[in-house]
């Protein structure tokens, strides 16, 4: 399995519509198209997923600001509340951008403390 990505928010929608249509015509390949963006019109262009940036921010706040776990559900409902049930959002705890700008999951989410408590 190989992957490659381009930031969906910075490329015009007509490009994505044409590119995704062409990609989906490739025989014997199952493609999952993930837009590294949050706009609902990414689905209209043919993407299967968008990224849950708001959910990730809520995850950070749950650890750094001691928000209750229910805060994650509230933020998830806000993101999905704007979409019909066929749309999907990527949930993640890290990516290359976050590692460089904000820190690793161990640093950001204080995972060492959490893991230590579980042991």
PDB file of C-alpha atoms in Angstrom:
ATOM      1  CA  UNK A   1       0.000   0.000   0.000  1.00  0.00           C
ATOM      2  CA  UNK A   2       1.342   3.409  -0.941  1.00  0.00           C
ATOM      3  CA  UNK A   3       0.038   6.856  -0.261  1.00  0.00           C
ATOM      4  CA  UNK A   4       0.656  10.403  -1.295  1.00  0.00           C
ATOM      5  CA  UNK A   5      -1.091  13.634  -0.427  1.00  0.00           C
ATOM      6  CA  UNK A   6      -1.681  17.218  -1.462  1.00  0.00           C
ATOM      7  CA  UNK A   7      -3.386  19.827   0.666  1.00  0.00           C
ATOM      8  CA  UNK A   8      -6.934  19.877  -0.640  1.00  0.00           C
ATOM      9  CA  UNK A   9      -7.721  23.369   0.624  1.00  0.00           C
ATOM     10  CA  UNK A  10      -5.087  24.984  -1.594  1.00  0.00           C
ATOM     11  CA  UNK A  11      -5.991  23.367  -4.910  1.00  0.00           C
ATOM     12  CA  UNK A  12      -9.140  24.439  -6.796  1.00  0.00           C
ATOM     13  CA  UNK A  13     -12.117  22.075  -6.645  1.00  0.00           C
ATOM     14  CA  UNK A  14     -12.351  21.590 -10.449  1.00  0.00           C
ATOM     15  CA  UNK A  15      -8.858  20.095 -10.368  1.00  0.00           C
ATOM     16  CA  UNK A  16      -9.864  17.600  -7.675  1.00  0.00           C
ATOM     17  CA  UNK A  17     -13.104  16.639  -9.410  1.00  0.00           C
ATOM     18  CA  UNK A  18     -11.241  15.864 -12.629  1.00  0.00           C
ATOM     19  CA  UNK A  19      -8.302  14.151 -10.892  1.00  0.00           C
ATOM     20  CA  UNK A  20     -10.444  11.965  -8.629  1.00  0.00           C
ATOM     21  CA  UNK A  21     -12.691  10.955 -11.515  1.00  0.00           C
ATOM     22  CA  UNK A  22      -9.603   9.868 -13.485  1.00  0.00           C
ATOM     23  CA  UNK A  23      -8.084   8.044 -10.501  1.00  0.00           C
ATOM     24  CA  UNK A  24     -11.298   6.120  -9.829  1.00  0.00           C
ATOM     25  CA  UNK A  25     -11.222   4.805 -13.421  1.00  0.00           C
ATOM     26  CA  UNK A  26      -8.020   2.859 -12.687  1.00  0.00           C
ATOM     27  CA  UNK A  27      -8.986  -0.795 -12.778  1.00  0.00           C
ATOM     28  CA  UNK A  28      -8.153  -3.264  -9.997  1.00  0.00           C
ATOM     29  CA  UNK A  29      -7.366  -0.494  -7.522  1.00  0.00           C
ATOM     30  CA  UNK A  30      -9.304   0.471  -4.433  1.00  0.00           C
ATOM     31  CA  UNK A  31      -8.683   4.118  -3.695  1.00  0.00           C
ATOM     32  CA  UNK A  32      -9.530   6.019  -0.559  1.00  0.00           C
ATOM     33  CA  UNK A  33      -9.329   9.743  -1.161  1.00  0.00           C
ATOM     34  CA  UNK A  34      -8.600  11.843   1.932  1.00  0.00           C
ATOM     35  CA  UNK A  35      -8.735  15.638   1.732  1.00  0.00           C
ATOM     36  CA  UNK A  36      -6.298  17.262   4.125  1.00  0.00           C
ATOM     37  CA  UNK A  37      -8.891  19.936   4.729  1.00  0.00           C
ATOM     38  CA  UNK A  38     -12.239  20.490   6.405  1.00  0.00           C
ATOM     39  CA  UNK A  39     -14.597  21.946   3.800  1.00  0.00           C
ATOM     40  CA  UNK A  40     -17.791  20.032   3.079  1.00  0.00           C
ATOM     41  CA  UNK A  41     -17.376  20.624  -0.655  1.00  0.00           C
ATOM     42  CA  UNK A  42     -14.356  18.269  -0.636  1.00  0.00           C
ATOM     43  CA  UNK A  43     -16.907  15.437  -0.622  1.00  0.00           C
ATOM     44  CA  UNK A  44     -18.585  16.951  -3.690  1.00  0.00           C
ATOM     45  CA  UNK A  45     -15.221  16.856  -5.471  1.00  0.00           C
ATOM     46  CA  UNK A  46     -15.021  13.104  -4.788  1.00  0.00           C
ATOM     47  CA  UNK A  47     -13.091  12.800  -1.533  1.00  0.00           C
ATOM     48  CA  UNK A  48     -14.121  10.020   0.852  1.00  0.00           C
ATOM     49  CA  UNK A  49     -12.770  11.679   4.006  1.00  0.00           C
ATOM     50  CA  UNK A  50     -11.821  15.083   5.373  1.00  0.00           C
ATOM     51  CA  UNK A  51      -9.574  15.668   8.382  1.00  0.00           C
ATOM     52  CA  UNK A  52     -10.951  16.261  11.876  1.00  0.00           C
ATOM     53  CA  UNK A  53      -8.799  19.219  12.824  1.00  0.00           C
ATOM     54  CA  UNK A  54     -11.394  20.435  15.347  1.00  0.00           C
ATOM     55  CA  UNK A  55     -11.528  17.032  16.983  1.00  0.00           C
ATOM     56  CA  UNK A  56      -7.742  16.975  17.280  1.00  0.00           C
ATOM     57  CA  UNK A  57      -7.825  20.400  18.946  1.00  0.00           C
ATOM     58  CA  UNK A  58     -10.445  19.072  21.371  1.00  0.00           C
ATOM     59  CA  UNK A  59      -8.235  16.075  22.103  1.00  0.00           C
ATOM     60  CA  UNK A  60      -5.344  18.388  22.971  1.00  0.00           C
ATOM     61  CA  UNK A  61      -7.606  20.476  25.238  1.00  0.00           C
ATOM     62  CA  UNK A  62      -8.835  17.358  26.995  1.00  0.00           C
ATOM     63  CA  UNK A  63      -5.258  16.738  28.116  1.00  0.00           C
ATOM     64  CA  UNK A  64      -3.813  20.244  28.423  1.00  0.00           C
ATOM     65  CA  UNK A  65      -6.832  22.031  29.907  1.00  0.00           C
ATOM     66  CA  UNK A  66      -8.374  19.089  31.764  1.00  0.00           C
ATOM     67  CA  UNK A  67     -11.554  19.153  29.699  1.00  0.00           C
ATOM     68  CA  UNK A  68     -13.844  16.191  30.484  1.00  0.00           C
ATOM     69  CA  UNK A  69     -13.889  13.272  28.038  1.00  0.00           C
ATOM     70  CA  UNK A  70     -17.449  14.268  27.091  1.00  0.00           C
ATOM     71  CA  UNK A  71     -15.900  17.350  25.443  1.00  0.00           C
ATOM     72  CA  UNK A  72     -14.561  15.045  22.711  1.00  0.00           C
ATOM     73  CA  UNK A  73     -18.050  13.736  21.978  1.00  0.00           C
ATOM     74  CA  UNK A  74     -19.439  17.267  21.862  1.00  0.00           C
ATOM     75  CA  UNK A  75     -16.794  18.383  19.359  1.00  0.00           C
ATOM     76  CA  UNK A  76     -17.243  15.223  17.287  1.00  0.00           C
ATOM     77  CA  UNK A  77     -20.985  15.842  17.122  1.00  0.00           C
ATOM     78  CA  UNK A  78     -20.350  19.418  15.953  1.00  0.00           C
ATOM     79  CA  UNK A  79     -18.138  18.235  13.101  1.00  0.00           C
ATOM     80  CA  UNK A  80     -20.440  15.430  11.999  1.00  0.00           C
ATOM     81  CA  UNK A  81     -23.562  17.501  12.608  1.00  0.00           C
ATOM     82  CA  UNK A  82     -22.909  19.407   9.407  1.00  0.00           C
ATOM     83  CA  UNK A  83     -22.674  16.246   7.275  1.00  0.00           C
ATOM     84  CA  UNK A  84     -24.997  13.519   6.119  1.00  0.00           C
ATOM     85  CA  UNK A  85     -24.388   9.987   7.406  1.00  0.00           C
ATOM     86  CA  UNK A  86     -22.418   8.885   4.321  1.00  0.00           C
ATOM     87  CA  UNK A  87     -19.565  11.334   5.002  1.00  0.00           C
ATOM     88  CA  UNK A  88     -16.522  10.405   7.064  1.00  0.00           C
ATOM     89  CA  UNK A  89     -13.866  12.367   8.964  1.00  0.00           C
ATOM     90  CA  UNK A  90     -10.335  11.146   9.735  1.00  0.00           C
ATOM     91  CA  UNK A  91      -9.537  11.089  13.450  1.00  0.00           C
ATOM     92  CA  UNK A  92      -5.856  11.148  14.333  1.00  0.00           C
ATOM     93  CA  UNK A  93      -3.523  11.656  17.263  1.00  0.00           C
ATOM     94  CA  UNK A  94      -0.575  12.826  15.199  1.00  0.00           C
ATOM     95  CA  UNK A  95       0.637  13.647  11.728  1.00  0.00           C
ATOM     96  CA  UNK A  96       3.842  15.031  10.262  1.00  0.00           C
ATOM     97  CA  UNK A  97       2.665  18.639  10.574  1.00  0.00           C
ATOM     98  CA  UNK A  98       1.641  18.299  14.211  1.00  0.00           C
ATOM     99  CA  UNK A  99       4.883  16.551  15.163  1.00  0.00           C
ATOM    100  CA  UNK A 100       6.892  19.442  13.736  1.00  0.00           C
ATOM    101  CA  UNK A 101       4.779  22.352  14.973  1.00  0.00           C
ATOM    102  CA  UNK A 102       3.194  21.216  18.235  1.00  0.00           C
ATOM    103  CA  UNK A 103       5.136  18.147  19.342  1.00  0.00           C
ATOM    104  CA  UNK A 104       4.802  14.381  19.380  1.00  0.00           C
ATOM    105  CA  UNK A 105       1.828  12.588  20.972  1.00  0.00           C
ATOM    106  CA  UNK A 106       4.014  11.837  23.990  1.00  0.00           C
ATOM    107  CA  UNK A 107       4.658  15.547  24.442  1.00  0.00           C
ATOM    108  CA  UNK A 108       1.284  16.903  23.405  1.00  0.00           C
ATOM    109  CA  UNK A 109      -1.038  14.463  25.078  1.00  0.00           C
ATOM    110  CA  UNK A 110       1.176  13.750  28.050  1.00  0.00           C
ATOM    111  CA  UNK A 111       0.999  10.117  27.020  1.00  0.00           C
ATOM    112  CA  UNK A 112       3.893   9.166  29.275  1.00  0.00           C
ATOM    113  CA  UNK A 113       1.841  10.132  32.325  1.00  0.00           C
ATOM    114  CA  UNK A 114      -1.214   8.283  31.065  1.00  0.00           C
ATOM    115  CA  UNK A 115       0.774   5.144  30.212  1.00  0.00           C
ATOM    116  CA  UNK A 116       2.578   5.245  33.536  1.00  0.00           C
ATOM    117  CA  UNK A 117      -0.757   5.338  35.400  1.00  0.00           C
ATOM    118  CA  UNK A 118      -1.930   2.279  33.474  1.00  0.00           C
ATOM    119  CA  UNK A 119       1.144   0.230  34.402  1.00  0.00           C
TER     120      UNK A 119
END
